[in-house]
PDB file of C-alpha atoms in Angstrom:
ATOM      1  CA  UNK A   1      13.724   5.545   2.953  1.00 36.00           C
ATOM      2  CA  UNK A   2      14.151   5.943   6.689  1.00 35.00           C
ATOM      3  CA  UNK A   3      14.112   9.431   8.159  1.00 40.00           C
ATOM      4  CA  UNK A   4      15.237  12.486   6.182  1.00 40.00           C
ATOM      5  CA  UNK A   5      15.966  15.762   7.903  1.00 49.00           C
ATOM      6  CA  UNK A   6      14.596  19.174   7.010  1.00 45.00           C
ATOM      7  CA  UNK A   7      17.223  20.491   4.499  1.00 43.00           C
ATOM      8  CA  UNK A   8      16.866  17.451   2.229  1.00 43.00           C
ATOM      9  CA  UNK A   9      13.125  17.984   1.878  1.00 49.00           C
ATOM     10  CA  UNK A  10      13.158  21.282   0.005  1.00 41.00           C
ATOM     11  CA  UNK A  11      12.087  19.723  -3.293  1.00 47.00           C
ATOM     12  CA  UNK A  12       9.567  17.324  -1.735  1.00 56.00           C
ATOM     13  CA  UNK A  13       7.463  19.674   0.382  1.00 51.00           C
ATOM     14  CA  UNK A  14       4.671  21.146  -1.721  1.00 48.00           C
ATOM     15  CA  UNK A  15       3.228  23.590   0.777  1.00 74.00           C
ATOM     16  CA  UNK A  16       5.107  26.640   2.149  1.00 83.00           C
ATOM     17  CA  UNK A  17       2.877  26.430   5.214  1.00 90.00           C
ATOM     18  CA  UNK A  18       4.831  23.340   6.274  1.00 92.00           C
ATOM     19  CA  UNK A  19       7.977  25.442   6.695  1.00 90.00           C
ATOM     20  CA  UNK A  20       6.003  28.043   8.610  1.00 92.00           C
ATOM     21  CA  UNK A  21       4.764  25.266  10.871  1.00 94.00           C
ATOM     22  CA  UNK A  22       8.346  24.144  11.519  1.00 93.00           C
ATOM     23  CA  UNK A  23       9.353  27.674  12.481  1.00 92.00           C
ATOM     24  CA  UNK A  24       6.356  27.980  14.814  1.00 94.00           C
ATOM     25  CA  UNK A  25       7.194  24.711  16.586  1.00 94.00           C
ATOM     26  CA  UNK A  26      10.713  25.929  17.301  1.00 93.00           C
ATOM     27  CA  UNK A  27      13.132  23.966  19.437  1.00 91.00           C
ATOM     28  CA  UNK A  28      12.503  24.831  23.080  1.00 88.00           C
ATOM     29  CA  UNK A  29       9.055  25.713  24.451  1.00 92.00           C
ATOM     30  CA  UNK A  30       6.352  23.071  25.112  1.00 94.00           C
ATOM     31  CA  UNK A  31       3.984  22.795  22.141  1.00 95.00           C
ATOM     32  CA  UNK A  32       0.773  21.041  21.154  1.00 93.00           C
ATOM     33  CA  UNK A  33      -1.279  21.023  17.973  1.00 95.00           C
ATOM     34  CA  UNK A  34      -4.939  22.002  18.106  1.00 93.00           C
ATOM     35  CA  UNK A  35      -7.377  20.715  15.502  1.00 91.00           C
ATOM     36  CA  UNK A  36     -11.151  20.594  15.755  1.00 89.00           C
ATOM     37  CA  UNK A  37     -10.999  19.236  19.351  1.00 88.00           C
ATOM     38  CA  UNK A  38     -13.474  16.488  18.515  1.00 87.00           C
ATOM     39  CA  UNK A  39     -11.548  13.987  20.689  1.00 85.00           C
ATOM     40  CA  UNK A  40      -9.777  16.440  22.933  1.00 84.00           C
ATOM     41  CA  UNK A  41     -10.029  14.465  26.188  1.00 82.00           C
ATOM     42  CA  UNK A  42      -8.254  11.320  25.005  1.00 83.00           C
ATOM     43  CA  UNK A  43      -5.018  10.702  26.891  1.00 81.00           C
ATOM     44  CA  UNK A  44      -5.182  13.902  28.915  1.00 72.00           C
ATOM     45  CA  UNK A  45      -3.572  14.142  32.341  1.00 66.00           C
ATOM     46  CA  UNK A  46      -3.593  16.887  34.974  1.00 58.00           C
ATOM     47  CA  UNK A  47      -0.524  18.506  33.419  1.00 61.00           C
ATOM     48  CA  UNK A  48      -2.628  19.380  30.387  1.00 61.00           C
ATOM     49  CA  UNK A  49      -3.943  22.422  32.245  1.00 69.00           C
ATOM     50  CA  UNK A  50      -0.555  24.148  32.030  1.00 74.00           C
ATOM     51  CA  UNK A  51      -0.693  27.638  30.593  1.00 74.00           C
ATOM     52  CA  UNK A  52       2.842  27.760  29.205  1.00 85.00           C
ATOM     53  CA  UNK A  53       2.159  25.399  26.285  1.00 90.00           C
ATOM     54  CA  UNK A  54       2.229  26.967  22.821  1.00 92.00           C
ATOM     55  CA  UNK A  55      -0.822  25.944  20.791  1.00 93.00           C
ATOM     56  CA  UNK A  56      -0.415  25.609  17.030  1.00 95.00           C
ATOM     57  CA  UNK A  57      -2.494  24.577  14.045  1.00 95.00           C
ATOM     58  CA  UNK A  58      -1.074  22.171  11.501  1.00 96.00           C
ATOM     59  CA  UNK A  59      -0.931  23.137   7.811  1.00 96.00           C
ATOM     60  CA  UNK A  60      -4.186  22.507   5.992  1.00 95.00           C
ATOM     61  CA  UNK A  61      -5.303  21.978   2.440  1.00 94.00           C
ATOM     62  CA  UNK A  62      -5.318  19.213  -0.152  1.00 95.00           C
ATOM     63  CA  UNK A  63      -1.875  19.508  -1.734  1.00 93.00           C
ATOM     64  CA  UNK A  64      -2.014  16.862  -4.444  1.00 92.00           C
ATOM     65  CA  UNK A  65      -4.322  14.094  -5.627  1.00 96.00           C
ATOM     66  CA  UNK A  66      -2.866  11.371  -7.862  1.00 95.00           C
ATOM     67  CA  UNK A  67      -5.729   9.157  -9.064  1.00 95.00           C
ATOM     68  CA  UNK A  68      -3.447   6.876 -11.060  1.00 94.00           C
ATOM     69  CA  UNK A  69      -1.364   6.131  -7.943  1.00 93.00           C
ATOM     70  CA  UNK A  70      -4.375   6.041  -5.589  1.00 94.00           C
ATOM     71  CA  UNK A  71      -2.782   8.526  -3.177  1.00 95.00           C
ATOM     72  CA  UNK A  72      -3.503  11.988  -1.815  1.00 96.00           C
ATOM     73  CA  UNK A  73      -1.147  14.432  -0.061  1.00 95.00           C
ATOM     74  CA  UNK A  74      -2.800  16.698   2.504  1.00 96.00           C
ATOM     75  CA  UNK A  75      -1.910  19.012   5.347  1.00 96.00           C
ATOM     76  CA  UNK A  76      -2.518  17.448   8.742  1.00 96.00           C
ATOM     77  CA  UNK A  77      -4.862  20.283   9.697  1.00 96.00           C
ATOM     78  CA  UNK A  78      -7.215  19.619   6.777  1.00 97.00           C
ATOM     79  CA  UNK A  79     -10.797  18.683   7.715  1.00 96.00           C
ATOM     80  CA  UNK A  80     -11.575  15.132   6.646  1.00 96.00           C
ATOM     81  CA  UNK A  81     -14.714  16.437   4.940  1.00 95.00           C
ATOM     82  CA  UNK A  82     -12.580  18.572   2.601  1.00 96.00           C
ATOM     83  CA  UNK A  83     -10.434  15.574   1.693  1.00 97.00           C
ATOM     84  CA  UNK A  84     -13.534  13.528   0.919  1.00 96.00           C
ATOM     85  CA  UNK A  85     -14.846  16.230  -1.414  1.00 96.00           C
ATOM     86  CA  UNK A  86     -11.551  16.476  -3.309  1.00 97.00           C
ATOM     87  CA  UNK A  87     -11.285  12.704  -3.684  1.00 97.00           C
ATOM     88  CA  UNK A  88     -14.905  12.257  -4.736  1.00 96.00           C
ATOM     89  CA  UNK A  89     -14.277  14.512  -7.724  1.00 96.00           C
ATOM     90  CA  UNK A  90     -11.953  11.849  -9.135  1.00 97.00           C
ATOM     91  CA  UNK A  91     -13.938   8.831  -7.910  1.00 97.00           C
ATOM     92  CA  UNK A  92     -11.765   8.024  -4.896  1.00 97.00           C
ATOM     93  CA  UNK A  93     -12.270   7.615  -1.152  1.00 96.00           C
ATOM     94  CA  UNK A  94     -10.030   7.453   1.911  1.00 95.00           C
ATOM     95  CA  UNK A  95     -11.478   5.463   4.837  1.00 91.00           C
ATOM     96  CA  UNK A  96     -10.630   7.792   7.732  1.00 93.00           C
ATOM     97  CA  UNK A  97     -14.309   7.777   8.789  1.00 92.00           C
ATOM     98  CA  UNK A  98     -14.341  10.045  11.863  1.00 92.00           C
ATOM     99  CA  UNK A  99     -17.552  10.195  13.864  1.00 85.00           C
ATOM    100  CA  UNK A 100     -17.460  14.009  13.771  1.00 87.00           C
ATOM    101  CA  UNK A 101     -17.528  15.764  10.363  1.00 82.00           C
ATOM    102  CA  UNK A 102     -15.349  18.574  11.741  1.00 91.00           C
ATOM    103  CA  UNK A 103     -12.434  16.258  12.569  1.00 95.00           C
ATOM    104  CA  UNK A 104      -9.067  16.966  10.941  1.00 97.00           C
ATOM    105  CA  UNK A 105      -6.813  14.430   9.261  1.00 97.00           C
ATOM    106  CA  UNK A 106      -4.049  14.955  11.823  1.00 96.00           C
ATOM    107  CA  UNK A 107      -6.469  14.624  14.711  1.00 95.00           C
ATOM    108  CA  UNK A 108      -7.896  11.358  13.426  1.00 96.00           C
ATOM    109  CA  UNK A 109      -4.429   9.906  12.831  1.00 96.00           C
ATOM    110  CA  UNK A 110      -3.028  11.128  16.140  1.00 95.00           C
ATOM    111  CA  UNK A 111      -5.820   9.502  18.122  1.00 93.00           C
ATOM    112  CA  UNK A 112      -5.560   6.365  15.998  1.00 92.00           C
ATOM    113  CA  UNK A 113      -9.223   5.353  16.052  1.00 91.00           C
ATOM    114  CA  UNK A 114     -10.233   3.366  12.993  1.00 93.00           C
ATOM    115  CA  UNK A 115     -13.703   3.973  11.577  1.00 93.00           C
ATOM    116  CA  UNK A 116     -16.564   1.487  11.695  1.00 94.00           C
ATOM    117  CA  UNK A 117     -15.592   0.181   8.233  1.00 95.00           C
ATOM    118  CA  UNK A 118     -12.470  -1.431   9.674  1.00 94.00           C
ATOM    119  CA  UNK A 119     -13.473  -5.012   8.779  1.00 94.00           C
ATOM    120  CA  UNK A 120     -13.106  -4.245   5.067  1.00 94.00           C
ATOM    121  CA  UNK A 121     -10.821  -1.203   4.982  1.00 92.00           C
ATOM    122  CA  UNK A 122      -8.291  -2.330   7.588  1.00 92.00           C
ATOM    123  CA  UNK A 123      -6.723  -0.453  10.471  1.00 92.00           C
ATOM    124  CA  UNK A 124      -6.246   3.288  10.236  1.00 93.00           C
ATOM    125  CA  UNK A 125      -2.453   2.990  10.401  1.00 92.00           C
ATOM    126  CA  UNK A 126      -2.476   1.121   7.083  1.00 91.00           C
ATOM    127  CA  UNK A 127      -3.785   4.272   5.385  1.00 94.00           C
ATOM    128  CA  UNK A 128      -0.637   6.372   5.968  1.00 95.00           C
ATOM    129  CA  UNK A 129       2.152   5.907   3.419  1.00 93.00           C
ATOM    130  CA  UNK A 130       4.284   8.928   4.234  1.00 93.00           C
ATOM    131  CA  UNK A 131       4.369  11.483   7.040  1.00 94.00           C
ATOM    132  CA  UNK A 132       6.189  14.788   7.318  1.00 94.00           C
ATOM    133  CA  UNK A 133       6.467  15.583  11.002  1.00 95.00           C
ATOM    134  CA  UNK A 134       8.335  17.958  13.269  1.00 95.00           C
ATOM    135  CA  UNK A 135      10.464  16.226  15.879  1.00 95.00           C
ATOM    136  CA  UNK A 136      11.114  17.389  19.439  1.00 95.00           C
ATOM    137  CA  UNK A 137      14.323  19.123  18.343  1.00 94.00           C
ATOM    138  CA  UNK A 138      12.399  21.281  15.866  1.00 94.00           C
ATOM    139  CA  UNK A 139      13.518  19.418  12.732  1.00 93.00           C
ATOM    140  CA  UNK A 140      11.185  18.490   9.879  1.00 93.00           C
ATOM    141  CA  UNK A 141      11.540  14.805   9.113  1.00 92.00           C
ATOM    142  CA  UNK A 142      10.058  12.406   6.614  1.00 90.00           C
ATOM    143  CA  UNK A 143       8.903   8.907   7.469  1.00 89.00           C
ATOM    144  CA  UNK A 144       7.795   6.408   4.826  1.00 87.00           C
ATOM    145  CA  UNK A 145       7.407   7.091   1.124  1.00 82.00           C
ATOM    146  CA  UNK A 146       4.513   7.988  -1.221  1.00 82.00           C
ATOM    147  CA  UNK A 147       4.352   4.524  -2.758  1.00 73.00           C
ATOM    148  CA  UNK A 148       2.256   1.531  -1.794  1.00 61.00           C
ATOM    149  CA  UNK A 149       5.080  -1.019  -2.013  1.00 62.00           C
ATOM    150  CA  UNK A 150       7.669   0.551   0.273  1.00 58.00           C
ATOM    151  CA  UNK A 151       9.709  -1.773   2.490  1.00 55.00           C
ATOM    152  CA  UNK A 152      12.775   0.404   3.104  1.00 61.00           C
ATOM    153  CA  UNK A 153      13.671   1.843   6.488  1.00 63.00           C
ATOM    154  CA  UNK A 154      11.735   2.089   9.732  1.00 72.00           C
ATOM    155  CA  UNK A 155       7.942   2.054   9.543  1.00 83.00           C
ATOM    156  CA  UNK A 156       7.571   5.278  11.528  1.00 90.00           C
ATOM    157  CA  UNK A 157       4.182   6.329  10.088  1.00 91.00           C
ATOM    158  CA  UNK A 158       2.574   3.417  11.926  1.00 91.00           C
ATOM    159  CA  UNK A 159       4.268   4.530  15.132  1.00 93.00           C
ATOM    160  CA  UNK A 160       3.029   8.106  14.775  1.00 95.00           C
ATOM    161  CA  UNK A 161      -0.584   6.987  14.277  1.00 95.00           C
ATOM    162  CA  UNK A 162      -2.145   6.827  17.727  1.00 93.00           C
ATOM    163  CA  UNK A 163       0.727   8.595  19.505  1.00 94.00           C
ATOM    164  CA  UNK A 164      -1.433  11.721  20.135  1.00 94.00           C
ATOM    165  CA  UNK A 165       1.356  14.051  19.087  1.00 94.00           C
ATOM    166  CA  UNK A 166       3.761  12.889  21.791  1.00 95.00           C
ATOM    167  CA  UNK A 167       6.450  11.542  19.439  1.00 95.00           C
ATOM    168  CA  UNK A 168       6.216  14.074  16.608  1.00 96.00           C
ATOM    169  CA  UNK A 169       3.855  16.745  15.312  1.00 97.00           C
ATOM    170  CA  UNK A 170       2.248  15.805  12.000  1.00 96.00           C
ATOM    171  CA  UNK A 171       2.579  18.447   9.290  1.00 96.00           C
ATOM    172  CA  UNK A 172       1.668  16.665   6.067  1.00 96.00           C
ATOM    173  CA  UNK A 173       0.738  13.104   5.140  1.00 96.00           C
ATOM    174  CA  UNK A 174       0.311  10.943   2.078  1.00 95.00           C
ATOM    175  CA  UNK A 175      -2.724   8.676   2.368  1.00 96.00           C
ATOM    176  CA  UNK A 176      -3.653   5.516   0.564  1.00 95.00           C
ATOM    177  CA  UNK A 177      -6.961   5.787  -1.325  1.00 96.00           C
ATOM    178  CA  UNK A 178      -9.306   3.471  -3.187  1.00 95.00           C
ATOM    179  CA  UNK A 179     -12.141   3.674  -5.707  1.00 96.00           C
ATOM    180  CA  UNK A 180     -15.568   4.671  -4.466  1.00 96.00           C
ATOM    181  CA  UNK A 181     -17.616   1.450  -4.554  1.00 96.00           C
ATOM    182  CA  UNK A 182     -20.500   1.161  -6.978  1.00 96.00           C
ATOM    183  CA  UNK A 183     -22.784   0.103  -4.119  1.00 96.00           C
ATOM    184  CA  UNK A 184     -22.628   0.949  -0.426  1.00 95.00           C
ATOM    185  CA  UNK A 185     -25.501   0.282   1.950  1.00 97.00           C
ATOM    186  CA  UNK A 186     -26.719  -0.938   5.309  1.00 98.00           C
ATOM    187  CA  UNK A 187     -28.943  -3.910   6.067  1.00 98.00           C
ATOM    188  CA  UNK A 188     -30.548  -4.763   9.413  1.00 97.00           C
ATOM    189  CA  UNK A 189     -32.283  -7.662  11.105  1.00 97.00           C
ATOM    190  CA  UNK A 190     -33.634  -8.255  14.598  1.00 95.00           C
ATOM    191  CA  UNK A 191     -32.819 -11.158  16.868  1.00 91.00           C
ATOM    192  CA  UNK A 192     -29.990 -12.699  14.820  1.00 94.00           C
ATOM    193  CA  UNK A 193     -26.679 -13.919  16.214  1.00 92.00           C
ATOM    194  CA  UNK A 194     -24.129 -11.268  15.136  1.00 93.00           C
ATOM    195  CA  UNK A 195     -21.234 -13.743  15.320  1.00 93.00           C
ATOM    196  CA  UNK A 196     -23.098 -16.124  13.039  1.00 94.00           C
ATOM    197  CA  UNK A 197     -23.615 -13.193  10.673  1.00 95.00           C
ATOM    198  CA  UNK A 198     -19.876 -12.485  10.829  1.00 94.00           C
ATOM    199  CA  UNK A 199     -19.128 -16.010   9.665  1.00 94.00           C
ATOM    200  CA  UNK A 200     -21.720 -15.927   6.896  1.00 95.00           C
ATOM    201  CA  UNK A 201     -20.362 -12.980   4.878  1.00 95.00           C
ATOM    202  CA  UNK A 202     -17.003 -12.741   3.153  1.00 92.00           C
ATOM    203  CA  UNK A 203     -15.990  -9.064   3.328  1.00 92.00           C
ATOM    204  CA  UNK A 204     -18.464  -6.881   5.210  1.00 96.00           C
ATOM    205  CA  UNK A 205     -17.397  -3.324   5.903  1.00 97.00           C
ATOM    206  CA  UNK A 206     -19.011  -3.335   9.326  1.00 97.00           C
ATOM    207  CA  UNK A 207     -21.203  -5.403  11.622  1.00 97.00           C
ATOM    208  CA  UNK A 208     -22.829  -3.480  14.477  1.00 96.00           C
ATOM    209  CA  UNK A 209     -24.999  -4.909  17.256  1.00 94.00           C
ATOM    210  CA  UNK A 210     -26.875  -3.273  20.131  1.00 91.00           C
ATOM    211  CA  UNK A 211     -28.038  -6.431  21.891  1.00 88.00           C
ATOM    212  CA  UNK A 212     -31.186  -6.975  19.842  1.00 90.00           C
ATOM    213  CA  UNK A 213     -30.628  -5.514  16.374  1.00 94.00           C
ATOM    214  CA  UNK A 214     -27.766  -6.235  13.965  1.00 96.00           C
ATOM    215  CA  UNK A 215     -26.652  -3.907  11.193  1.00 97.00           C
ATOM    216  CA  UNK A 216     -24.344  -4.939   8.339  1.00 98.00           C
ATOM    217  CA  UNK A 217     -22.671  -2.532   5.957  1.00 98.00           C
ATOM    218  CA  UNK A 218     -21.719  -3.915   2.545  1.00 97.00           C
ATOM    219  CA  UNK A 219     -19.685  -2.287  -0.230  1.00 96.00           C
ATOM    220  CA  UNK A 220     -18.484  -3.295  -3.667  1.00 95.00           C
ATOM    221  CA  UNK A 221     -19.802  -4.021  -7.128  1.00 96.00           C
ATOM    222  CA  UNK A 222     -23.502  -4.703  -7.697  1.00 96.00           C
ATOM    223  CA  UNK A 223     -22.827  -8.417  -8.129  1.00 96.00           C
ATOM    224  CA  UNK A 224     -20.607  -8.607  -5.048  1.00 95.00           C
ATOM    225  CA  UNK A 225     -23.074  -6.848  -2.750  1.00 96.00           C
ATOM    226  CA  UNK A 226     -25.993  -8.879  -4.110  1.00 96.00           C
ATOM    227  CA  UNK A 227     -24.138 -12.111  -3.361  1.00 96.00           C
ATOM    228  CA  UNK A 228     -23.234 -10.927   0.142  1.00 96.00           C
ATOM    229  CA  UNK A 229     -26.832  -9.999   0.930  1.00 96.00           C
ATOM    230  CA  UNK A 230     -27.977 -13.447  -0.179  1.00 95.00           C
ATOM    231  CA  UNK A 231     -25.411 -15.081   2.115  1.00 95.00           C
ATOM    232  CA  UNK A 232     -26.410 -13.171   5.279  1.00 96.00           C
ATOM    233  CA  UNK A 233     -27.419 -15.582   8.039  1.00 93.00           C
ATOM    234  CA  UNK A 234     -30.728 -15.235   9.873  1.00 89.00           C
ATOM    235  CA  UNK A 235     -33.098 -12.537   8.834  1.00 81.00           C
ATOM    236  CA  UNK A 236     -35.273 -11.343   7.300  1.00 94.00           C
ATOM    237  CA  UNK A 237     -32.909  -8.537   6.326  1.00 96.00           C
ATOM    238  CA  UNK A 238     -34.050  -5.142   5.160  1.00 96.00           C
ATOM    239  CA  UNK A 239     -32.069  -2.288   3.656  1.00 96.00           C
ATOM    240  CA  UNK A 240     -31.957   0.756   5.910  1.00 96.00           C
ATOM    241  CA  UNK A 241     -30.004   3.745   7.109  1.00 94.00           C
ATOM    242  CA  UNK A 242     -27.029   2.990   9.309  1.00 93.00           C
ATOM    243  CA  UNK A 243     -27.382   3.403  13.084  1.00 95.00           C
ATOM    244  CA  UNK A 244     -26.203   6.470  14.973  1.00 92.00           C
ATOM    245  CA  UNK A 245     -22.806   5.651  16.460  1.00 93.00           C
ATOM    246  CA  UNK A 246     -22.068   7.237  19.873  1.00 89.00           C
ATOM    247  CA  UNK A 247     -18.774   9.116  20.017  1.00 85.00           C
ATOM    248  CA  UNK A 248     -17.779   7.482  23.312  1.00 87.00           C
ATOM    249  CA  UNK A 249     -15.899   4.263  22.661  1.00 87.00           C
ATOM    250  CA  UNK A 250     -14.045   1.584  24.583  1.00 87.00           C
ATOM    251  CA  UNK A 251     -11.873  -1.368  23.645  1.00 86.00           C
ATOM    252  CA  UNK A 252     -12.964  -4.798  24.847  1.00 82.00           C
ATOM    253  CA  UNK A 253     -10.587  -7.716  25.280  1.00 78.00           C
ATOM    254  CA  UNK A 254     -11.113 -11.292  24.130  1.00 79.00           C
ATOM    255  CA  UNK A 255     -12.468 -12.332  27.511  1.00 80.00           C
ATOM    256  CA  UNK A 256     -15.170  -9.691  27.507  1.00 80.00           C
ATOM    257  CA  UNK A 257     -16.087 -10.493  23.907  1.00 80.00           C
ATOM    258  CA  UNK A 258     -16.439 -14.164  24.859  1.00 81.00           C
ATOM    259  CA  UNK A 259     -18.744 -13.259  27.748  1.00 81.00           C
ATOM    260  CA  UNK A 260     -21.005 -11.381  25.327  1.00 80.00           C
ATOM    261  CA  UNK A 261     -21.734 -14.655  23.545  1.00 79.00           C
ATOM    262  CA  UNK A 262     -22.877 -16.481  26.665  1.00 78.00           C
ATOM    263  CA  UNK A 263     -24.171 -13.828  29.089  1.00 79.00           C
ATOM    264  CA  UNK A 264     -26.750 -11.089  29.025  1.00 77.00           C
ATOM    265  CA  UNK A 265     -25.129  -7.958  27.535  1.00 75.00           C
ATOM    266  CA  UNK A 266     -26.689  -5.873  30.314  1.00 75.00           C
ATOM    267  CA  UNK A 267     -24.631  -7.777  32.871  1.00 75.00           C
ATOM    268  CA  UNK A 268     -21.450  -7.439  30.825  1.00 75.00           C
ATOM    269  CA  UNK A 269     -21.643  -3.717  30.054  1.00 75.00           C
ATOM    270  CA  UNK A 270     -23.743  -2.543  32.987  1.00 73.00           C
ATOM    271  CA  UNK A 271     -25.989  -0.705  30.520  1.00 66.00           C
ATOM    272  CA  UNK A 272     -29.355  -1.558  29.074  1.00 70.00           C
ATOM    273  CA  UNK A 273     -29.768  -2.959  25.588  1.00 67.00           C
ATOM    274  CA  UNK A 274     -29.856  -0.194  23.009  1.00 71.00           C
ATOM    275  CA  UNK A 275     -27.645   2.206  24.974  1.00 82.00           C
ATOM    276  CA  UNK A 276     -24.479   0.792  23.435  1.00 89.00           C
ATOM    277  CA  UNK A 277     -23.305  -0.351  20.009  1.00 92.00           C
ATOM    278  CA  UNK A 278     -20.656  -3.032  19.516  1.00 92.00           C
ATOM    279  CA  UNK A 279     -18.426  -3.446  16.464  1.00 94.00           C
ATOM    280  CA  UNK A 280     -18.427  -7.204  15.936  1.00 93.00           C
ATOM    281  CA  UNK A 281     -14.994  -8.471  14.933  1.00 91.00           C
ATOM    282  CA  UNK A 282     -13.213  -5.235  15.865  1.00 91.00           C
ATOM    283  CA  UNK A 283     -13.287  -5.346  19.679  1.00 88.00           C
ATOM    284  CA  UNK A 284     -14.891  -1.910  20.039  1.00 91.00           C
ATOM    285  CA  UNK A 285     -18.048  -0.884  21.885  1.00 91.00           C
ATOM    286  CA  UNK A 286     -19.593   2.582  21.659  1.00 91.00           C
ATOM    287  CA  UNK A 287     -21.743   4.305  24.269  1.00 88.00           C
ATOM    288  CA  UNK A 288     -20.274   2.782  27.435  1.00 85.00           C
ATOM    289  CA  UNK A 289     -17.002   3.296  29.280  1.00 84.00           C
ATOM    290  CA  UNK A 290     -14.987   0.184  30.026  1.00 82.00           C
ATOM    291  CA  UNK A 291     -11.751   0.628  31.948  1.00 77.00           C
ATOM    292  CA  UNK A 292      -8.842  -0.713  29.939  1.00 76.00           C
ATOM    293  CA  UNK A 293      -6.708  -3.286  31.788  1.00 77.00           C
ATOM    294  CA  UNK A 294      -3.288  -1.971  32.836  1.00 82.00           C
ATOM    295  CA  UNK A 295      -0.501  -2.549  30.380  1.00 83.00           C
ATOM    296  CA  UNK A 296       1.987  -5.264  31.182  1.00 89.00           C
ATOM    297  CA  UNK A 297       5.205  -3.894  32.645  1.00 92.00           C
ATOM    298  CA  UNK A 298       7.375  -4.779  29.589  1.00 93.00           C
ATOM    299  CA  UNK A 299       4.938  -3.005  27.238  1.00 90.00           C
ATOM    300  CA  UNK A 300       4.706   0.051  29.474  1.00 90.00           C
ATOM    301  CA  UNK A 301       8.474   0.234  29.760  1.00 93.00           C
ATOM    302  CA  UNK A 302       8.824  -0.009  25.983  1.00 92.00           C
ATOM    303  CA  UNK A 303       6.345   2.850  25.526  1.00 90.00           C
ATOM    304  CA  UNK A 304       8.220   5.016  27.994  1.00 91.00           C
ATOM    305  CA  UNK A 305      11.554   4.257  26.345  1.00 94.00           C
ATOM    306  CA  UNK A 306      10.069   5.238  22.997  1.00 93.00           C
ATOM    307  CA  UNK A 307       8.824   8.531  24.439  1.00 93.00           C
ATOM    308  CA  UNK A 308      12.216   9.230  26.007  1.00 94.00           C
ATOM    309  CA  UNK A 309      13.974   8.509  22.717  1.00 94.00           C
ATOM    310  CA  UNK A 310      11.715  10.714  20.555  1.00 95.00           C
ATOM    311  CA  UNK A 311      11.032  13.481  23.081  1.00 96.00           C
ATOM    312  CA  UNK A 312      13.614  13.417  25.900  1.00 94.00           C
ATOM    313  CA  UNK A 313      12.595  16.831  27.289  1.00 93.00           C
ATOM    314  CA  UNK A 314       8.844  16.134  27.162  1.00 92.00           C
ATOM    315  CA  UNK A 315       7.979  19.240  25.146  1.00 94.00           C
ATOM    316  CA  UNK A 316       5.609  17.572  22.654  1.00 95.00           C
ATOM    317  CA  UNK A 317       1.998  17.690  23.856  1.00 93.00           C
ATOM    318  CA  UNK A 318       2.903  17.581  27.569  1.00 91.00           C
ATOM    319  CA  UNK A 319       0.207  16.216  29.818  1.00 86.00           C
ATOM    320  CA  UNK A 320      -0.959  13.639  27.265  1.00 87.00           C
ATOM    321  CA  UNK A 321       0.030   9.996  27.074  1.00 82.00           C
ATOM    322  CA  UNK A 322      -1.131   7.478  24.451  1.00 82.00           C
ATOM    323  CA  UNK A 323      -1.135   4.636  27.005  1.00 73.00           C
TER     324      UNK A 323
END
């Protein structure tokens, strides 16, 4: 499918607010999209304090739900909570899973943070099938297609996820959905090896660990969840409410994850047990700040070339960088 410019989209765009959004973006002045500001500080630089940047809101609303195709089309400014309500009415879910209930679809996708159910649901970028976005030259473009098996053209939706609005401003997206599981619950146990637990279950949605306690989230049919509970290593396990997940999060590399298996977590994170929460198998820790290692020069150069190609004048979300 590749990229289709604005005039060719007249029959595809369901919401008139998308065209209004295109007009508001224009072609010249610096612009940024404002959502619920639940992750507003990510990627910000000193330039973000500029006062000449036009602030816009993306179109909102659930445009179309197609249960038979397992997809939903929504405005990027739609709160995730509203999408969940619309999908639940037809027995579907979309695993965006923001930590804040006020978060918008576009905000979650722009930041690119997968929810804690990543082990089962996959990375956030896999959720986006199609994206309508406004480019730096003020043109509405389409990336991807509203079908699951689409292998034509550049996979631009994946590139837009996590770009924090620096390559294009999301207007409307088509998201992949799935049936709401018959059973979804959390189980916890104290003093068990979380990596041993990871190896003992087939498809957990999440495994969280705070240094002493391990939580496992399981989803699926009654028979599937029952079998998974029986296979959990260690124990005893008890069903419970899931833990509170701090909004602050950091990515840990393989070396740091390896140290967690052999050293005291307090020495690794510099925080006491219970103050942080690690996603086992996902390389994420919540509640502590860990400085990310600098990107290798070839990767950094590639990122900068991509930014220069998509936004040569730097008018899209100036003062923010996704790296």
